[in-house]
Amino acid sequence: MAHAVLERPRLTEEERRQRAVDALGLGEDVREERFDRISRVARTLLGARMSTITVLDRDRACYPGAAGYDGTAMPREQTFCHTTTLQRSLLVVPDARADGRFRDLGLVAAGEVAFYAGVPLTDAQDNVVGVLCVFDPEPGTLEGDRLQSFLDLAVWAEQELLASTEMSAAARVQASLLPAHPLRLPDWEAAGVCLPALAVGGDFFDYGVSDGVLHLGLGDVMGKGTGAALVGAGVRAALRATHLDVVAGADLGASATAVARSLHRDLDRAGAFAALVEAAVDLGTGEIRFVDAGLGLMLVVRADGRVERHVGADRPFGLFADDDWTERRAALGPGDRLLVFTDGVLDLLEDPLHWWVPVGELVAAHRDPESLLAALSALTRGRTPLDDVTALAVYRAPCGDR
């Protein structure tokens, strides 16, 4: 029997445009330096008094970027950019005082604007999501090299509105997948930090507690940016899926082998590999069971100051389909501290070949994981590393603090 096809009413061009603005997260409460920067360049290059990146959000004109103008939102019908958006093409108004379309606008009547030039900024579906414009109290023209420079700036502004907004959203999503809070338990504390070199990165960390066992993981996917972030999210999710088995005592080597083999085809097609440490800490005894899959950056700082490196010989995930991994063991006594980190930290060190000395001193100098990671974050901001910087710290309280 034939079924009737239910069709939704077609969206108007304005409805599609507004949905695109909403999807990009643009609106009256958005004001960002990256957009201000473009406005400053446009104002300087074209010798205009003012420049904005304008977004029409329903009945208001908003200004994610502005230079020479305070960026106060106003009714869209009172702006030149309303007309630019409707006509979907470059609009140049040499003298608005002599143009019947604009002479009654508030800014024109007040003598604040005579010259205007604006070019629409569109998304991949050709919706006008913004306008780059310049305006000045004196009449003017825009032609030749100055016009071409303005159009080139509009391409930059368009890319910034779209790509950078997407990257900002991706960064927020990636951050939301990490543990939201440090872990504080009687006698134990754990915390992590992930500082991508770009907006997003391939590093990840995770931890959770069940049945007196702290299950933690930290990894570094080859590469930076969105591609590495997607792979990292997949590896992290696969490791998290083993949590119940791990806390129940399953051999970590067998667990890691199963995860790596299930991921191998995807990693191979992506041309990626993942170096990582997965560990389970018995919070009663302090015993650590762990797998080191090619990371090699795990150390324990003992209560008496001794620094011990714990390194496995196994390869990263994604290199060979028939690889397997081995569970290893260590222990954290009262007052001992564990740090696992990615190789982006090595870029911060004067002597990365003997990294355990300065890193061990850094761990010993801080009484809790949060202050340690704050110091590492400050060092990262000061040195501008070439790779993502991620670290995970676990501290066991000294006997006297129990």
Tab-separated table of C-alpha atoms in Angstrom:
chain	number	residue	atom	x	y	z
A	1	MET	CA	0.000	0.000	0.000
A	2	ALA	CA	1.338	3.402	-0.928
A	3	HIS	CA	2.145	5.781	1.894
A	4	ALA	CA	1.659	9.505	1.654
A	5	VAL	CA	4.868	11.490	1.931
A	6	LEU	CA	4.623	14.157	4.606
A	7	GLU	CA	6.493	17.264	3.572
A	8	ARG	CA	7.440	19.985	5.992
A	9	PRO	CA	6.825	23.527	4.765
A	10	ARG	CA	9.899	24.870	3.020
A	11	LEU	CA	11.976	27.280	5.092
A	12	THR	CA	12.249	30.812	3.832
A	13	GLU	CA	15.675	32.201	3.003
A	14	GLU	CA	15.602	34.224	6.221
A	15	GLU	CA	14.669	31.164	8.303
A	16	ARG	CA	17.569	29.217	6.790
A	17	ARG	CA	19.927	32.123	7.453
A	18	GLN	CA	18.851	32.387	11.087
A	19	ARG	CA	19.260	28.657	11.622
A	20	ALA	CA	22.808	28.931	10.242
A	21	VAL	CA	23.581	31.791	12.659
A	22	ASP	CA	22.187	29.743	15.564
A	23	ALA	CA	24.233	26.697	14.530
A	24	LEU	CA	27.438	28.747	14.571
A	25	GLY	CA	26.686	30.097	18.041
A	26	LEU	CA	26.812	33.720	16.899
A	27	GLY	CA	24.664	36.393	18.487
A	28	GLU	CA	24.441	39.388	20.766
A	29	ASP	CA	26.591	37.953	23.556
A	30	VAL	CA	29.499	37.020	21.256
A	31	ARG	CA	32.526	39.321	21.092
A	32	GLU	CA	35.896	37.787	20.331
A	33	GLU	CA	39.394	39.109	19.778
A	34	ARG	CA	39.836	37.106	16.559
A	35	PHE	CA	36.944	39.071	15.019
A	36	ASP	CA	38.127	42.376	16.473
A	37	ARG	CA	41.500	41.759	14.843
A	38	ILE	CA	39.982	41.486	11.372
A	39	SER	CA	37.968	44.660	11.980
A	40	ARG	CA	41.125	46.543	13.014
A	41	VAL	CA	42.932	45.419	9.877
A	42	ALA	CA	40.005	46.461	7.669
A	43	ARG	CA	39.776	49.899	9.285
A	44	THR	CA	43.524	50.524	8.962
A	45	LEU	CA	43.865	49.165	5.429
A	46	LEU	CA	40.948	51.162	4.042
A	47	GLY	CA	41.463	54.277	6.120
A	48	ALA	CA	37.931	54.203	7.531
A	49	ARG	CA	36.852	55.449	10.947
A	50	MET	CA	34.976	52.260	11.829
A	51	SER	CA	34.754	48.595	10.869
A	52	THR	CA	32.654	45.697	12.115
A	53	ILE	CA	31.839	42.079	11.512
A	54	THR	CA	28.060	42.212	11.738
A	55	VAL	CA	25.683	39.314	12.397
A	56	LEU	CA	21.926	39.701	12.064
A	57	ASP	CA	20.387	37.747	14.936
A	58	ARG	CA	16.639	37.828	14.391
A	59	ASP	CA	15.632	41.496	14.691
A	60	ARG	CA	18.994	42.715	16.027
A	61	ALA	CA	22.307	43.530	14.437
A	62	CYS	CA	25.143	42.236	16.631
A	63	TYR	CA	28.882	42.735	16.380
A	64	PRO	CA	31.198	39.794	17.146
A	65	GLY	CA	34.025	42.034	15.967
A	66	ALA	CA	34.398	45.808	15.916
A	67	ALA	CA	37.023	48.539	15.646
A	68	GLY	CA	36.273	52.203	16.184
A	69	TYR	CA	32.707	51.316	17.181
A	70	ASP	CA	31.533	50.210	20.617
A	71	GLY	CA	29.656	47.195	19.248
A	72	THR	CA	26.280	48.039	20.819
A	73	ALA	CA	23.536	45.938	19.203
A	74	MET	CA	20.816	47.804	17.340
A	75	PRO	CA	17.657	47.069	15.322
A	76	ARG	CA	18.712	45.421	12.091
A	77	GLU	CA	16.547	47.722	9.950
A	78	GLN	CA	18.656	50.642	11.170
A	79	THR	CA	21.813	49.189	9.618
A	80	PHE	CA	23.360	49.115	6.163
A	81	CYS	CA	24.204	45.440	6.770
A	82	HIS	CA	20.502	44.579	6.693
A	83	THR	CA	20.442	45.630	3.029
A	84	THR	CA	23.758	43.902	2.297
A	85	THR	CA	22.343	40.668	3.705
A	86	LEU	CA	19.145	40.933	1.688
A	87	GLN	CA	20.877	41.673	-1.620
A	88	ARG	CA	23.584	39.030	-0.935
A	89	SER	CA	26.334	40.981	-2.700
A	90	LEU	CA	28.879	43.737	-2.220
A	91	LEU	CA	27.270	47.029	-1.235
A	92	VAL	CA	29.202	50.307	-1.575
A	93	VAL	CA	27.482	53.565	-0.580
A	94	PRO	CA	29.697	56.562	-1.409
A	95	ASP	CA	27.450	59.099	0.381
A	96	ALA	CA	24.460	57.795	2.329
A	97	ARG	CA	23.188	61.363	2.868
A	98	ALA	CA	22.369	61.510	-0.847
A	99	ASP	CA	20.996	57.955	-1.075
A	100	GLY	CA	17.267	57.623	-0.551
A	101	ARG	CA	17.655	54.091	0.809
A	102	PHE	CA	19.791	55.173	3.741
A	103	ARG	CA	19.483	58.907	4.406
A	104	ASP	CA	16.905	58.320	7.158
A	105	LEU	CA	18.947	55.778	9.108
A	106	GLY	CA	19.740	57.000	12.610
A	107	LEU	CA	23.524	56.877	12.140
A	108	VAL	CA	23.269	58.849	8.899
A	109	ALA	CA	20.859	61.442	10.266
A	110	ALA	CA	23.150	61.919	13.269
A	111	GLY	CA	26.117	62.605	10.973
A	112	GLU	CA	28.013	59.530	12.177
A	113	VAL	CA	28.054	57.650	8.860
A	114	ALA	CA	28.213	58.823	5.254
A	115	PHE	CA	30.400	56.219	3.506
A	116	TYR	CA	29.693	52.487	3.826
A	117	ALA	CA	31.043	49.332	2.184
A	118	GLY	CA	29.959	45.827	3.138
A	119	VAL	CA	30.384	42.348	1.744
A	120	PRO	CA	28.290	39.317	2.829
A	121	LEU	CA	29.948	36.311	4.489
A	122	THR	CA	28.384	32.962	3.616
A	123	ASP	CA	28.535	29.404	4.940
A	124	ALA	CA	28.917	26.167	2.955
A	125	GLN	CA	25.166	26.187	2.168
A	126	ASP	CA	25.369	29.772	0.853
A	127	ASN	CA	23.532	31.266	3.821
A	128	VAL	CA	24.620	34.802	4.676
A	129	VAL	CA	25.861	34.480	8.255
A	130	GLY	CA	27.551	37.846	8.587
A	131	VAL	CA	28.831	40.991	6.902
A	132	LEU	CA	32.294	42.556	6.926
A	133	CYS	CA	31.890	46.303	6.622
A	134	VAL	CA	33.707	49.621	6.931
A	135	PHE	CA	32.055	53.023	7.406
A	136	ASP	CA	33.074	56.615	7.909
A	137	PRO	CA	31.485	60.026	8.659
A	138	GLU	CA	32.929	61.404	5.406
A	139	PRO	CA	31.903	60.337	1.883
A	140	GLY	CA	34.295	57.976	0.133
A	141	THR	CA	34.879	55.428	-2.600
A	142	LEU	CA	36.154	51.883	-2.829
A	143	GLU	CA	37.724	50.647	-6.037
A	144	GLY	CA	40.839	49.128	-7.568
A	145	ASP	CA	43.394	47.645	-5.180
A	146	ARG	CA	41.500	48.908	-2.142
A	147	LEU	CA	38.367	47.044	-3.249
A	148	GLN	CA	40.327	43.853	-3.891
A	149	SER	CA	41.996	44.090	-0.482
A	150	PHE	CA	38.577	44.492	1.132
A	151	LEU	CA	37.273	41.401	-0.679
A	152	ASP	CA	40.367	39.443	0.413
A	153	LEU	CA	39.730	40.444	4.022
A	154	ALA	CA	36.146	39.225	3.653
A	155	VAL	CA	37.435	35.773	2.702
A	156	TRP	CA	39.524	35.737	5.880
A	157	ALA	CA	36.538	36.872	7.957
A	158	GLU	CA	34.331	34.200	6.394
A	159	GLN	CA	36.843	31.468	7.161
A	160	GLU	CA	37.211	32.735	10.713
A	161	LEU	CA	33.453	32.749	11.286
A	162	LEU	CA	33.077	29.197	10.019
A	163	ALA	CA	36.258	27.204	10.631
A	164	SER	CA	37.293	28.831	13.894
A	165	THR	CA	33.783	28.633	15.291
A	166	GLU	CA	33.716	24.930	14.480
A	167	MET	CA	37.116	24.460	16.097
A	168	SER	CA	35.991	26.307	19.199
A	169	ALA	CA	32.970	24.034	19.407
A	170	ALA	CA	35.198	20.995	18.903
A	171	ALA	CA	37.482	22.188	21.700
A	172	ARG	CA	34.509	22.530	24.042
A	173	VAL	CA	33.305	19.039	23.167
A	174	GLN	CA	36.754	17.526	23.646
A	175	ALA	CA	37.159	19.224	27.012
A	176	SER	CA	33.733	17.949	28.083
A	177	LEU	CA	34.855	14.353	27.477
A	178	LEU	CA	37.655	14.635	30.042
A	179	PRO	CA	36.996	14.107	33.762
A	180	ALA	CA	35.240	17.209	35.021
A	181	HIS	CA	36.771	17.310	38.511
A	182	PRO	CA	39.861	16.128	40.371
A	183	LEU	CA	39.380	12.945	42.365
A	184	ARG	CA	39.612	13.287	46.151
A	185	LEU	CA	39.305	10.202	48.333
A	186	PRO	CA	40.552	9.320	51.794
A	187	ASP	CA	44.339	8.940	51.354
A	188	TRP	CA	44.204	9.456	47.561
A	189	GLU	CA	44.033	12.325	45.072
A	190	ALA	CA	44.104	12.272	41.272
A	191	ALA	CA	43.879	14.995	38.628
A	192	GLY	CA	44.771	15.514	34.998
A	193	VAL	CA	45.306	18.298	32.491
A	194	CYS	CA	45.193	18.342	28.693
A	195	LEU	CA	46.623	21.352	26.824
A	196	PRO	CA	46.332	20.932	23.030
A	197	ALA	CA	48.900	22.681	20.857
A	198	LEU	CA	46.021	23.605	18.508
A	199	ALA	CA	42.340	24.099	19.324
A	200	VAL	CA	41.962	20.347	19.733
A	201	GLY	CA	44.489	17.545	19.936
A	202	GLY	CA	45.067	13.816	20.034
A	203	ASP	CA	46.021	13.513	23.708
A	204	PHE	CA	43.532	12.253	26.265
A	205	PHE	CA	43.316	11.146	29.876
A	206	ASP	CA	40.633	9.457	31.927
A	207	TYR	CA	40.035	8.034	35.387
A	208	GLY	CA	37.288	6.460	37.440
A	209	VAL	CA	36.876	4.504	40.670
A	210	SER	CA	34.866	1.333	41.288
A	211	ASP	CA	35.103	-1.281	44.028
A	212	GLY	CA	38.209	0.268	45.548
A	213	VAL	CA	40.133	0.330	42.256
A	214	LEU	CA	41.242	3.468	40.429
A	215	HIS	CA	41.231	2.775	36.671
A	216	LEU	CA	43.173	5.375	34.709
A	217	GLY	CA	44.454	5.932	31.224
A	218	LEU	CA	46.480	8.488	29.305
A	219	GLY	CA	47.289	8.452	25.616
A	220	ASP	CA	48.924	10.309	22.760
A	221	VAL	CA	47.665	9.810	19.200
A	222	MET	CA	50.152	10.601	16.446
A	223	GLY	CA	49.545	14.076	15.064
A	224	LYS	CA	47.651	17.172	16.148
A	225	GLY	CA	44.340	18.805	15.379
A	226	THR	CA	40.903	17.434	14.582
A	227	GLY	CA	41.998	14.157	12.976
A	228	ALA	CA	44.087	13.153	15.983
A	229	ALA	CA	41.268	14.248	18.307
A	230	LEU	CA	38.769	11.958	16.560
A	231	VAL	CA	41.117	8.979	16.818
A	232	GLY	CA	41.926	9.815	20.446
A	233	ALA	CA	38.244	9.919	21.331
A	234	GLY	CA	37.784	6.466	19.833
A	235	VAL	CA	40.747	4.975	21.713
A	236	ARG	CA	39.614	6.553	24.984
A	237	ALA	CA	36.077	5.198	24.554
A	238	ALA	CA	37.400	1.695	23.828
A	239	LEU	CA	39.575	1.747	26.970
A	240	ARG	CA	36.710	3.067	29.090
A	241	ALA	CA	34.539	0.172	27.913
A	242	THR	CA	36.923	-2.225	29.701
A	243	HIS	CA	36.467	-0.480	33.075
A	244	LEU	CA	34.263	-3.086	34.749
A	245	ASP	CA	36.518	-5.964	33.678
A	246	VAL	CA	39.650	-4.115	34.797
A	247	VAL	CA	38.362	-3.270	38.259
A	248	ALA	CA	37.205	-6.864	38.587
A	249	GLY	CA	40.817	-7.976	38.169
A	250	ALA	CA	41.059	-8.823	34.470
A	251	ASP	CA	44.631	-9.031	33.163
A	252	LEU	CA	45.465	-5.623	31.709
A	253	GLY	CA	47.723	-7.119	29.083
A	254	ALA	CA	44.901	-9.278	27.726
A	255	SER	CA	42.475	-6.362	27.956
A	256	ALA	CA	44.820	-3.991	26.114
A	257	THR	CA	45.487	-6.605	23.450
A	258	ALA	CA	41.764	-7.054	22.831
A	259	VAL	CA	41.237	-3.288	22.582
A	260	ALA	CA	44.221	-2.746	20.282
A	261	ARG	CA	43.183	-5.513	17.910
A	262	SER	CA	39.624	-4.216	17.759
A	263	LEU	CA	40.973	-0.767	16.848
A	264	HIS	CA	43.733	-1.860	14.492
A	265	ARG	CA	41.781	-1.680	11.233
A	266	ASP	CA	40.488	1.819	12.046
A	267	LEU	CA	43.941	3.030	13.102
A	268	ASP	CA	45.493	1.536	9.986
A	269	ARG	CA	42.991	3.216	7.675
A	270	ALA	CA	43.551	6.520	9.473
A	271	GLY	CA	47.332	6.096	9.221
A	272	ALA	CA	47.557	6.644	12.985
A	273	PHE	CA	48.936	4.982	16.071
A	274	ALA	CA	48.367	5.598	19.768
A	275	ALA	CA	50.959	5.475	22.546
A	276	LEU	CA	49.359	5.097	25.954
A	277	VAL	CA	49.455	3.900	29.537
A	278	GLU	CA	46.498	2.114	31.088
A	279	ALA	CA	46.640	1.327	34.795
A	280	ALA	CA	44.612	0.049	37.727
A	281	VAL	CA	45.528	1.124	41.270
A	282	ASP	CA	44.268	-0.879	44.246
A	283	LEU	CA	43.374	1.884	46.692
A	284	GLY	CA	43.675	-0.493	49.632
A	285	THR	CA	47.134	-1.922	48.983
A	286	GLY	CA	48.617	0.646	46.580
A	287	GLU	CA	49.435	-2.040	44.010
A	288	ILE	CA	49.567	-0.768	40.431
A	289	ARG	CA	48.850	-2.988	37.453
A	290	PHE	CA	49.682	-1.255	34.188
A	291	VAL	CA	50.336	-1.572	30.473
A	292	ASP	CA	52.763	0.777	28.740
A	293	ALA	CA	52.005	0.802	25.008
A	294	GLY	CA	54.966	2.732	23.674
A	295	LEU	CA	54.573	5.809	25.878
A	296	GLY	CA	57.518	5.320	28.244
A	297	LEU	CA	56.763	8.408	30.325
A	298	MET	CA	55.632	7.171	33.721
A	299	LEU	CA	57.423	7.786	36.969
A	300	VAL	CA	56.945	7.333	40.692
A	301	VAL	CA	58.388	9.789	43.188
A	302	ARG	CA	58.786	8.023	46.518
A	303	ALA	CA	58.085	9.620	49.866
A	304	ASP	CA	61.850	9.770	50.515
A	305	GLY	CA	62.475	11.632	47.229
A	306	ARG	CA	63.700	8.738	45.087
A	307	VAL	CA	62.523	8.846	41.475
A	308	GLU	CA	61.679	5.603	39.670
A	309	ARG	CA	60.911	5.232	35.982
A	310	HIS	CA	58.432	2.525	34.994
A	311	VAL	CA	58.702	1.729	31.304
A	312	GLY	CA	57.287	-1.163	29.325
A	313	ALA	CA	58.715	-2.645	26.155
A	314	ASP	CA	55.454	-2.940	24.220
A	315	ARG	CA	54.675	-0.990	21.059
A	316	PRO	CA	51.908	1.599	20.532
A	317	PHE	CA	48.485	0.528	19.309
A	318	GLY	CA	48.102	0.472	15.533
A	319	LEU	CA	51.552	-0.603	14.344
A	320	PHE	CA	51.124	-4.369	13.838
A	321	ALA	CA	47.910	-6.367	13.786
A	322	ASP	CA	49.307	-9.340	15.711
A	323	ASP	CA	51.027	-7.392	18.527
A	324	ASP	CA	50.166	-8.197	22.114
A	325	TRP	CA	50.704	-6.387	25.391
A	326	THR	CA	51.893	-7.407	28.854
A	327	GLU	CA	50.652	-6.393	32.271
A	328	ARG	CA	53.341	-4.998	34.555
A	329	ARG	CA	53.289	-4.161	38.250
A	330	ALA	CA	54.482	-1.471	40.620
A	331	ALA	CA	53.259	-0.024	43.915
A	332	LEU	CA	52.484	3.295	45.574
A	333	GLY	CA	53.242	3.421	49.269
A	334	PRO	CA	52.135	6.141	51.706
A	335	GLY	CA	53.482	9.506	50.530
A	336	ASP	CA	54.350	8.240	47.028
A	337	ARG	CA	53.326	10.084	43.876
A	338	LEU	CA	52.670	8.876	40.335
A	339	LEU	CA	52.876	10.979	37.175
A	340	VAL	CA	52.133	9.857	33.615
A	341	PHE	CA	52.456	12.337	30.755
A	342	THR	CA	52.786	12.713	26.991
A	343	ASP	CA	55.917	13.710	25.120
A	344	GLY	CA	54.714	17.299	24.647
A	345	VAL	CA	56.091	17.833	28.166
A	346	LEU	CA	59.572	17.021	26.878
A	347	ASP	CA	59.455	20.154	24.699
A	348	LEU	CA	59.295	22.182	27.901
A	349	LEU	CA	62.557	20.797	29.338
A	350	GLU	CA	66.095	22.050	28.911
A	351	ASP	CA	67.350	18.430	28.913
A	352	PRO	CA	64.642	16.132	27.500
A	353	LEU	CA	67.050	13.169	27.323
A	354	HIS	CA	67.194	12.998	31.121
A	355	TRP	CA	63.618	14.101	31.647
A	356	TRP	CA	63.049	12.134	34.856
A	357	VAL	CA	65.356	14.471	36.810
A	358	PRO	CA	63.530	17.806	36.240
A	359	VAL	CA	60.105	16.140	36.111
A	360	GLY	CA	60.816	14.285	39.343
A	361	GLU	CA	61.869	17.547	40.984
A	362	LEU	CA	58.660	19.202	39.766
A	363	VAL	CA	56.534	16.413	41.257
A	364	ALA	CA	58.424	16.487	44.553
A	365	ALA	CA	57.972	20.252	44.844
A	366	HIS	CA	54.165	20.163	44.882
A	367	ARG	CA	52.050	18.750	47.686
A	368	ASP	CA	48.979	17.874	45.617
A	369	PRO	CA	48.129	16.973	42.013
A	370	GLU	CA	46.295	20.219	41.296
A	371	SER	CA	49.213	22.476	42.221
A	372	LEU	CA	51.561	20.238	40.227
A	373	LEU	CA	49.391	20.451	37.126
A	374	ALA	CA	48.935	24.209	37.587
A	375	ALA	CA	52.722	24.578	37.562
A	376	LEU	CA	52.950	22.403	34.453
A	377	SER	CA	50.262	24.517	32.771
A	378	ALA	CA	52.158	27.715	33.589
A	379	LEU	CA	55.340	26.216	32.169
A	380	THR	CA	53.458	25.262	29.014
A	381	ARG	CA	52.142	28.781	28.496
A	382	GLY	CA	55.637	30.182	28.948
A	383	ARG	CA	57.413	27.824	26.559
A	384	THR	CA	54.852	27.335	23.718
A	385	PRO	CA	55.367	23.596	23.107
A	386	LEU	CA	55.276	22.060	19.638
A	387	ASP	CA	52.953	19.224	20.692
A	388	ASP	CA	49.991	18.610	22.960
A	389	VAL	CA	50.817	18.546	26.678
A	390	THR	CA	48.847	16.116	28.841
A	391	ALA	CA	49.585	14.781	32.307
A	392	LEU	CA	47.836	12.669	34.938
A	393	ALA	CA	48.959	12.670	38.582
A	394	VAL	CA	48.002	10.341	41.440
A	395	TYR	CA	49.110	11.106	45.013
A	396	ARG	CA	48.850	8.820	48.037
A	397	ALA	CA	48.745	10.576	51.406
A	398	PRO	CA	51.693	10.129	53.811
A	399	CYS	CA	51.127	8.092	56.939
A	400	GLY	CA	50.962	11.203	59.106
A	401	ASP	CA	48.150	12.674	56.996
A	402	ARG	CA	45.885	9.633	57.148
